[in-house]
Tab-separated table of C-alpha atoms and ligand atoms in Angstrom:
chain	number	residue	atom	x	y	z
A	1	UNK	CA	172.462	-107.617	174.474
A	2	UNK	CA	174.490	-105.611	177.005
A	3	UNK	CA	174.772	-101.841	176.688
A	4	UNK	CA	178.416	-102.256	175.794
A	5	UNK	CA	177.825	-104.577	172.857
A	6	UNK	CA	175.059	-102.267	171.659
A	7	UNK	CA	177.504	-99.373	171.838
A	8	UNK	CA	180.075	-101.413	169.937
A	9	UNK	CA	177.553	-102.086	167.189
A	10	UNK	CA	176.983	-98.377	166.560
A	11	UNK	CA	178.559	-97.008	163.413
A	12	UNK	CA	181.536	-94.697	163.723
A	13	UNK	CA	181.672	-91.013	162.881
A	14	UNK	CA	184.920	-89.089	162.626
A	15	UNK	CA	185.336	-85.418	161.825
A	16	UNK	CA	187.626	-82.535	162.676
A	17	UNK	CA	188.417	-78.851	162.352
A	18	UNK	CA	191.660	-76.978	162.163
A	19	UNK	CA	192.407	-74.514	164.968
A	20	UNK	CA	193.742	-72.153	162.312
A	21	UNK	CA	191.424	-69.252	163.136
A	22	UNK	CA	188.165	-68.445	164.895
A	23	UNK	CA	185.659	-70.958	163.675
A	24	UNK	CA	182.931	-69.458	161.567
A	25	UNK	CA	179.271	-69.769	160.826
A	26	UNK	CA	180.388	-71.726	157.734
A	27	UNK	CA	182.165	-74.331	159.891
A	28	UNK	CA	179.119	-74.478	162.122
A	29	UNK	CA	176.458	-74.858	159.430
A	30	UNK	CA	178.586	-77.064	157.187
A	31	UNK	CA	179.800	-79.418	159.898
A	32	UNK	CA	179.380	-78.788	163.629
A	33	UNK	CA	175.585	-78.469	163.557
A	34	UNK	CA	175.353	-81.856	161.843
A	35	UNK	CA	177.725	-83.392	164.385
A	36	UNK	CA	175.396	-82.389	167.205
A	37	UNK	CA	172.466	-83.996	165.374
A	38	UNK	CA	174.289	-87.293	164.839
A	39	UNK	CA	176.157	-87.528	168.131
A	40	UNK	CA	173.768	-89.896	169.918
A	41	UNK	CA	173.207	-92.364	167.096
A	42	UNK	CA	176.872	-93.071	166.378
A	43	UNK	CA	180.146	-93.654	168.155
A	44	UNK	CA	181.682	-90.267	167.499
A	45	UNK	CA	185.198	-88.892	167.455
A	46	UNK	CA	185.580	-85.154	167.006
A	47	UNK	CA	189.148	-84.053	166.631
A	48	UNK	CA	190.950	-80.726	166.865
A	49	UNK	CA	193.347	-81.252	163.974
A	50	UNK	CA	196.237	-79.207	165.294
A	51	UNK	CA	198.879	-81.046	163.214
A	52	UNK	CA	197.035	-79.968	160.059
A	53	UNK	CA	197.143	-76.355	161.254
A	54	UNK	CA	200.965	-76.451	161.200
A	55	UNK	CA	200.914	-76.542	157.389
A	56	UNK	CA	200.511	-72.763	157.608
A	57	UNK	CA	202.735	-70.663	159.913
A	58	UNK	CA	201.072	-70.215	163.293
A	59	UNK	CA	201.933	-68.140	166.321
A	60	UNK	CA	202.637	-70.863	168.969
A	61	UNK	CA	200.841	-69.142	171.861
A	62	UNK	CA	197.851	-68.305	169.685
A	63	UNK	CA	197.662	-71.851	168.296
A	64	UNK	CA	197.546	-73.368	171.771
A	65	UNK	CA	194.889	-70.890	172.839
A	66	UNK	CA	192.757	-71.430	169.738
A	67	UNK	CA	192.993	-75.220	170.041
A	68	UNK	CA	191.581	-75.061	173.552
A	69	UNK	CA	188.897	-72.603	172.497
A	70	UNK	CA	187.925	-74.891	169.646
A	71	UNK	CA	187.562	-77.833	172.007
A	72	UNK	CA	185.344	-75.721	174.269
A	73	UNK	CA	183.269	-74.583	171.275
A	74	UNK	CA	182.649	-78.216	170.305
A	75	UNK	CA	181.250	-78.822	173.778
A	76	UNK	CA	179.402	-75.498	173.924
A	77	UNK	CA	177.682	-76.392	170.632
A	78	UNK	CA	176.259	-79.518	172.277
A	79	UNK	CA	178.763	-82.337	171.796
A	80	UNK	CA	179.008	-84.588	174.808
A	81	UNK	CA	182.583	-85.137	176.027
A	82	UNK	CA	181.450	-88.072	178.174
A	83	UNK	CA	180.038	-89.957	175.187
A	84	UNK	CA	181.788	-88.414	172.178
A	85	UNK	CA	185.561	-88.579	172.001
A	86	UNK	CA	186.723	-84.970	171.727
A	87	UNK	CA	190.500	-84.655	171.560
A	88	UNK	CA	193.629	-83.092	170.075
A	89	UNK	CA	195.115	-84.869	167.065
A	90	UNK	CA	198.667	-84.236	168.349
A	91	UNK	CA	197.881	-86.171	171.550
A	92	UNK	CA	197.450	-89.400	169.597
A	93	UNK	CA	200.721	-90.175	167.838
A	94	UNK	CA	199.113	-92.944	165.763
A	95	UNK	CA	197.757	-90.238	163.403
A	96	UNK	CA	201.243	-89.169	162.335
A	97	UNK	CA	202.498	-92.770	162.179
A	98	UNK	CA	199.680	-93.993	159.981
A	99	UNK	CA	200.023	-90.895	157.800
A	100	UNK	CA	203.642	-91.861	157.102
A	101	UNK	CA	202.665	-95.367	156.071
A	102	UNK	CA	199.786	-94.121	153.889
A	103	UNK	CA	202.145	-91.617	152.228
A	104	UNK	CA	203.770	-94.664	150.704
A	105	UNK	CA	200.424	-95.728	149.199
A	106	UNK	CA	199.391	-92.338	147.787
A	107	UNK	CA	200.587	-91.004	144.423
A	108	UNK	CA	202.062	-87.586	143.715
A	109	UNK	CA	199.612	-87.305	140.810
A	110	UNK	CA	196.670	-87.731	143.182
A	111	UNK	CA	197.937	-85.065	145.562
A	112	UNK	CA	198.746	-82.715	142.671
A	113	UNK	CA	195.069	-82.672	141.716
A	114	UNK	CA	193.838	-81.452	145.113
A	115	UNK	CA	192.185	-78.061	144.684
A	116	UNK	CA	192.770	-77.079	148.332
A	117	UNK	CA	196.512	-77.596	147.827
A	118	UNK	CA	196.453	-75.444	144.689
A	119	UNK	CA	194.500	-72.676	146.444
A	120	UNK	CA	196.636	-72.731	149.560
A	121	UNK	CA	199.906	-72.731	147.641
A	122	UNK	CA	198.723	-69.626	145.828
A	123	UNK	CA	197.730	-67.929	149.071
A	124	UNK	CA	200.956	-68.942	150.884
A	125	UNK	CA	203.397	-68.844	147.983
A	126	UNK	CA	206.245	-68.033	150.405
A	127	UNK	CA	205.723	-71.320	152.269
A	128	UNK	CA	204.661	-74.212	150.031
A	129	UNK	CA	205.881	-76.927	152.395
A	130	UNK	CA	205.686	-80.699	152.036
A	131	UNK	CA	203.085	-80.847	154.819
A	132	UNK	CA	200.715	-78.749	152.746
A	133	UNK	CA	201.139	-81.231	149.897
A	134	UNK	CA	200.589	-84.368	151.982
A	135	UNK	CA	197.838	-82.768	154.113
A	136	UNK	CA	195.132	-85.051	152.614
A	137	UNK	CA	197.120	-88.158	153.592
A	138	UNK	CA	197.112	-87.106	157.245
A	139	UNK	CA	193.389	-86.532	156.877
A	140	UNK	CA	192.993	-90.045	155.437
A	141	UNK	CA	194.944	-91.401	158.417
A	142	UNK	CA	192.662	-89.526	160.838
A	143	UNK	CA	189.602	-91.118	159.311
A	144	UNK	CA	190.903	-94.629	158.641
A	145	UNK	CA	192.462	-95.112	162.082
A	146	UNK	CA	189.027	-95.388	163.671
A	147	UNK	CA	187.328	-97.622	161.061
A	148	UNK	CA	185.052	-94.687	160.325
A	149	UNK	CA	181.742	-95.228	158.533
A	150	UNK	CA	180.633	-91.630	158.115
A	151	UNK	CA	182.448	-88.290	157.837
A	152	UNK	CA	180.190	-85.239	158.284
A	153	UNK	CA	181.880	-82.298	156.528
A	154	UNK	CA	181.172	-79.342	154.245
A	155	UNK	CA	181.414	-79.602	150.433
A	156	UNK	CA	184.982	-78.315	150.304
A	157	UNK	CA	186.222	-81.604	151.815
A	158	UNK	CA	184.612	-83.952	149.289
A	159	UNK	CA	187.782	-84.283	147.178
A	160	UNK	CA	189.842	-85.197	150.266
A	161	UNK	CA	187.260	-87.753	151.196
A	162	UNK	CA	187.361	-89.340	147.753
A	163	UNK	CA	191.129	-89.633	148.091
A	164	UNK	CA	190.685	-91.273	151.498
A	165	UNK	CA	188.355	-93.824	149.937
A	166	UNK	CA	190.794	-94.499	147.094
A	167	UNK	CA	193.701	-95.034	149.508
A	168	UNK	CA	191.594	-97.307	151.729
A	169	UNK	CA	190.477	-99.409	148.762
A	170	UNK	CA	194.022	-99.601	147.418
A	171	UNK	CA	195.351	-100.802	150.758
A	172	UNK	CA	192.494	-103.289	151.225
A	173	UNK	CA	193.085	-104.699	147.733
A	174	UNK	CA	196.770	-105.197	148.446
A	175	UNK	CA	196.566	-106.621	151.962
A	176	UNK	CA	192.997	-107.822	152.500
A	177	UNK	CA	190.270	-106.069	154.500
A	178	UNK	CA	192.008	-103.577	156.805
A	179	UNK	CA	190.080	-100.300	156.649
A	180	UNK	CA	186.393	-99.477	156.575
A	181	UNK	CA	185.796	-97.377	153.461
A	182	UNK	CA	184.056	-94.213	154.741
A	183	UNK	CA	181.186	-92.230	153.240
A	184	UNK	CA	180.817	-88.447	153.348
A	185	UNK	CA	177.818	-86.818	155.002
A	186	UNK	CA	176.911	-83.341	153.744
A	187	UNK	CA	174.120	-81.017	154.838
A	188	UNK	CA	171.370	-80.383	152.232
A	189	UNK	CA	171.549	-76.629	152.813
A	190	UNK	CA	174.638	-74.951	154.253
A	191	UNK	CA	177.292	-77.293	152.847
A	192	UNK	CA	179.017	-74.229	151.391
A	193	UNK	CA	178.471	-70.912	153.140
A	194	UNK	CA	180.036	-68.029	151.248
A	195	UNK	CA	182.048	-64.980	152.287
A	196	UNK	CA	179.883	-62.012	153.279
A	197	UNK	CA	182.201	-59.688	151.370
A	198	UNK	CA	182.862	-61.793	148.250
A	199	UNK	CA	179.901	-64.151	147.995
A	200	UNK	CA	181.446	-66.188	145.189
A	201	UNK	CA	184.228	-67.318	147.596
A	202	UNK	CA	183.646	-69.658	150.534
A	203	UNK	CA	183.501	-68.203	154.037
A	204	UNK	CA	186.877	-68.931	155.598
A	205	UNK	CA	188.211	-68.570	159.143
A	206	UNK	CA	191.567	-67.502	157.736
A	207	UNK	CA	190.141	-64.610	155.698
A	208	UNK	CA	192.118	-61.442	156.372
A	209	UNK	CA	188.953	-59.364	156.392
A	210	UNK	CA	186.931	-60.154	159.549
A	211	UNK	CA	183.817	-58.666	157.901
A	212	UNK	CA	183.871	-61.599	155.480
A	213	UNK	CA	182.913	-64.116	158.163
A	214	UNK	CA	180.869	-64.452	161.320
A	215	UNK	CA	182.870	-66.084	164.089
A	216	UNK	CA	180.847	-68.273	166.448
A	217	UNK	CA	181.971	-66.145	169.363
A	218	UNK	CA	181.183	-62.770	167.748
A	219	UNK	CA	178.933	-60.728	170.077
A	220	UNK	CA	175.382	-59.995	168.817
A	221	UNK	CA	176.119	-56.372	167.814
A	222	UNK	CA	179.100	-57.522	165.726
A	223	UNK	CA	176.967	-60.187	164.019
A	224	UNK	CA	174.321	-57.600	163.175
A	225	UNK	CA	176.929	-55.160	161.854
A	226	UNK	CA	178.641	-57.774	159.673
A	227	UNK	CA	175.348	-58.936	158.191
A	228	UNK	CA	174.222	-55.358	157.535
A	229	UNK	CA	177.448	-54.852	155.580
A	230	UNK	CA	177.093	-58.107	153.624
A	231	UNK	CA	177.596	-57.533	149.903
A	232	UNK	CA	174.409	-58.007	147.854
A	233	UNK	CA	173.440	-56.738	144.375
A	234	UNK	CA	171.376	-54.089	142.636
A	235	UNK	CA	168.439	-56.339	141.639
A	236	UNK	CA	166.534	-55.287	144.728
A	237	UNK	CA	164.474	-58.469	145.097
A	238	UNK	CA	164.776	-61.502	147.372
A	239	UNK	CA	165.381	-64.428	145.016
A	240	UNK	CA	167.424	-67.620	145.067
A	241	UNK	CA	169.679	-67.781	142.025
A	242	UNK	CA	173.345	-67.653	141.005
A	243	UNK	CA	173.086	-64.122	139.632
A	244	UNK	CA	172.443	-62.907	143.170
A	245	UNK	CA	175.106	-64.833	145.130
A	246	UNK	CA	174.994	-62.507	148.153
A	247	UNK	CA	171.246	-62.881	148.683
A	248	UNK	CA	171.437	-66.594	147.864
A	249	UNK	CA	174.031	-66.981	150.611
A	250	UNK	CA	171.885	-65.105	153.143
A	251	UNK	CA	168.911	-67.329	152.252
A	252	UNK	CA	171.092	-70.415	152.729
A	253	UNK	CA	172.217	-69.165	156.147
A	254	UNK	CA	168.639	-68.433	157.154
A	255	UNK	CA	167.292	-71.782	155.941
A	256	UNK	CA	170.027	-73.943	157.363
A	257	UNK	CA	169.358	-72.438	160.798
A	258	UNK	CA	165.554	-72.431	160.708
A	259	UNK	CA	165.259	-75.580	158.575
A	260	UNK	CA	162.501	-73.829	156.657
A	261	UNK	CA	162.446	-74.626	152.924
A	262	UNK	CA	164.081	-72.219	150.486
A	263	UNK	CA	160.835	-71.801	148.506
A	264	UNK	CA	158.718	-70.803	151.478
A	265	UNK	CA	161.438	-68.481	152.822
A	266	UNK	CA	161.728	-66.680	149.483
A	267	UNK	CA	157.957	-66.398	149.268
A	268	UNK	CA	157.562	-65.115	152.817
A	269	UNK	CA	160.227	-62.429	152.475
A	270	UNK	CA	159.646	-61.511	148.828
A	271	UNK	CA	158.250	-58.078	149.694
A	272	UNK	CA	161.128	-57.087	152.008
A	273	UNK	CA	163.999	-54.769	151.173
A	274	UNK	CA	167.530	-56.108	151.581
A	275	UNK	CA	168.103	-54.138	154.794
A	276	UNK	CA	165.071	-55.702	156.481
A	277	UNK	CA	165.906	-59.174	155.214
A	278	UNK	CA	169.443	-58.868	156.585
A	279	UNK	CA	167.952	-58.050	159.993
A	280	UNK	CA	165.787	-61.206	159.838
A	281	UNK	CA	168.903	-63.247	159.097
A	282	UNK	CA	170.802	-61.508	161.899
A	283	UNK	CA	168.023	-62.334	164.376
A	284	UNK	CA	168.131	-66.071	163.689
A	285	UNK	CA	171.952	-66.159	163.715
A	286	UNK	CA	172.152	-64.307	167.045
A	287	UNK	CA	169.518	-66.585	168.603
A	288	UNK	CA	171.188	-69.739	167.262
A	289	UNK	CA	174.559	-68.757	168.694
A	290	UNK	CA	173.363	-67.286	171.993
A	291	UNK	CA	173.201	-70.591	173.964
A	292	UNK	CA	176.541	-71.702	172.520
A	293	UNK	CA	178.191	-68.449	173.590
A	294	UNK	CA	176.713	-68.671	177.095
A	295	UNK	CA	177.890	-72.257	177.530
A	296	UNK	CA	181.322	-71.294	176.223
A	297	UNK	CA	181.673	-68.570	178.851
A	298	UNK	CA	180.772	-71.078	181.575
A	299	UNK	CA	183.268	-73.635	180.293
A	300	UNK	CA	186.025	-71.042	180.201
A	301	UNK	CA	185.803	-70.799	183.987
A	302	UNK	CA	186.200	-74.534	184.514
A	303	UNK	CA	189.841	-75.195	183.726
A	304	UNK	CA	190.021	-78.464	185.680
A	305	UNK	CA	187.027	-79.962	183.913
A	306	UNK	CA	188.402	-79.106	180.470
A	307	UNK	CA	191.826	-80.496	181.417
A	308	UNK	CA	190.263	-83.775	182.507
A	309	UNK	CA	188.369	-84.078	179.220
A	310	UNK	CA	191.542	-83.455	177.237
A	311	UNK	CA	193.389	-86.166	179.121
A	312	UNK	CA	190.659	-88.824	179.277
A	313	UNK	CA	189.549	-88.489	175.693
A	314	UNK	CA	193.090	-88.617	174.310
A	315	UNK	CA	193.511	-91.920	176.152
A	316	UNK	CA	190.273	-93.310	174.722
A	317	UNK	CA	191.212	-92.281	171.179
A	318	UNK	CA	194.754	-93.676	171.540
A	319	UNK	CA	193.399	-97.031	172.609
A	320	UNK	CA	191.172	-97.380	169.531
A	321	UNK	CA	193.784	-95.973	167.145
A	322	UNK	CA	196.468	-98.365	168.380
A	323	UNK	CA	194.397	-101.370	167.279
A	324	UNK	CA	194.239	-100.247	163.638
A	325	UNK	CA	197.860	-99.139	163.622
A	326	UNK	CA	199.034	-102.545	164.934
A	327	UNK	CA	197.055	-104.286	162.216
A	328	UNK	CA	198.489	-102.028	159.488
A	329	UNK	CA	202.066	-102.465	160.699
A	330	UNK	CA	201.669	-106.219	160.688
A	331	UNK	CA	200.173	-106.246	157.196
A	332	UNK	CA	202.946	-104.170	155.614
A	333	UNK	CA	205.661	-106.258	157.256
A	334	UNK	CA	206.973	-104.115	160.089
A	335	UNK	CA	208.392	-106.272	162.906
A	336	UNK	CA	206.372	-106.891	166.056
A	337	UNK	CA	207.527	-105.080	169.174
A	338	UNK	CA	209.165	-107.466	171.608
B	401	TYM	P1	188.356	-76.881	158.205
B	401	TYM	O1	188.960	-76.608	159.533
B	401	TYM	O2	188.744	-76.020	157.049
B	401	TYM	O3	186.793	-76.812	158.281
B	401	TYM	C1	186.082	-77.563	159.256
B	401	TYM	C2	184.760	-78.026	158.696
B	401	TYM	O4	183.965	-76.914	158.258
B	401	TYM	C3	183.552	-77.107	156.899
B	401	TYM	N1	183.551	-75.792	156.253
B	401	TYM	C4	182.490	-75.246	155.675
B	401	TYM	N2	181.224	-75.685	155.513
B	401	TYM	C5	180.369	-74.858	154.873
B	401	TYM	N3	180.698	-73.620	154.407
B	401	TYM	C6	181.959	-73.144	154.550
B	401	TYM	N4	182.290	-71.957	154.114
B	401	TYM	C7	182.919	-73.974	155.215
B	401	TYM	N5	184.222	-73.811	155.539
B	401	TYM	C8	184.599	-74.947	156.164
B	401	TYM	C9	184.597	-78.028	156.300
B	401	TYM	O5	184.090	-78.721	155.189
B	401	TYM	C10	184.901	-78.937	157.476
B	401	TYM	O6	183.931	-79.947	157.556
B	401	TYM	N6	190.614	-80.813	156.280
B	401	TYM	C11	189.618	-80.432	157.234
B	401	TYM	C12	189.905	-80.877	158.657
B	401	TYM	C13	190.144	-82.343	158.806
B	401	TYM	C14	189.157	-83.355	158.755
B	401	TYM	C15	189.849	-84.569	158.997
B	401	TYM	C16	187.787	-83.331	158.536
B	401	TYM	C17	191.330	-82.956	159.047
B	401	TYM	N7	191.162	-84.307	159.178
B	401	TYM	C18	189.159	-85.794	159.004
B	401	TYM	C19	187.103	-84.562	158.554
B	401	TYM	C20	187.793	-85.760	158.787
B	401	TYM	C21	189.545	-78.934	157.227
B	401	TYM	O7	190.402	-78.245	156.779
B	401	TYM	O8	188.529	-78.425	157.850
């Protein structure tokens, strides 16, 4: 078998992040860390989903800057832009085209049930736009365009993934096999990292309070300060349970970085006070992010290299996406181009 046919036989992974803020430790532990583990075994596409980010008002200059920084953080975390396709969603117009077609195969009732839509419409009650409502359909298009087998994401995306599977099955039932029906891939620990300030809420890059999250590019002293200020409880003992959500979250962060089991971590640190335990967590977070931050600073200096990746990878993604889009257009009865 030639290398090319072997490569073609590999299963496909697709995942993405919105450039809607500085990506956080939650994004890293819930998704990006897993991507770097899977990147050699699969044919991978990692997208910067900039069209999704438009569902909330963005400052145009900031959005462009953050999109580029996100792309560099993917690479700095260990993704390989020569082997993995790392690209901007807006550079491949097939995403928006397929999303339109799939809109016609998705029900209002399904979209009405999406908890992320409900949450976001509460948070942005001044701007509940149609894009926010059909957001999961664009996400389904992202995934289905590449005949994706596996989607590594955090827990908060499981409902969107179910919808993607439902839409794919519906389309396949109507028109015959067109889309691979994808599976989700969630980390065992770290699939839902919580806010450091309100540990019953998920850590979010769009939180107004920067003390609630650790950004991947936060300098070590900032990481230490934020963890020291993390909200805990008055129980005073290191234990893993829902009555102590702050400590539970810190244990999850620690274990998803060190890959040590929760039981042995709790046992090892059981005698420590919260202050000392927070410092242990801070140490592993700082060390985990140090190489990423160093690589990021190097990449920042290499504008030409980053530009070439953006261009080449968008072309690769467009080529693959066009195949699925052609097939879909033919199946639904759109005329061939002449
Ligand atoms: P986004 O940008 O909100 O988050 C990116 C990834 O990070 C995960 N994540 C978390 N994991 C653990 N703890 C947290 N607190 C946490 N916060 C976020 C998310 O689950 C996600 O994996 N809709 C997606 C982007 C998207 C996408 C796609 C993903 C668009 N198209 C196609 C996969 C496939 C989103 O908003 O991610």
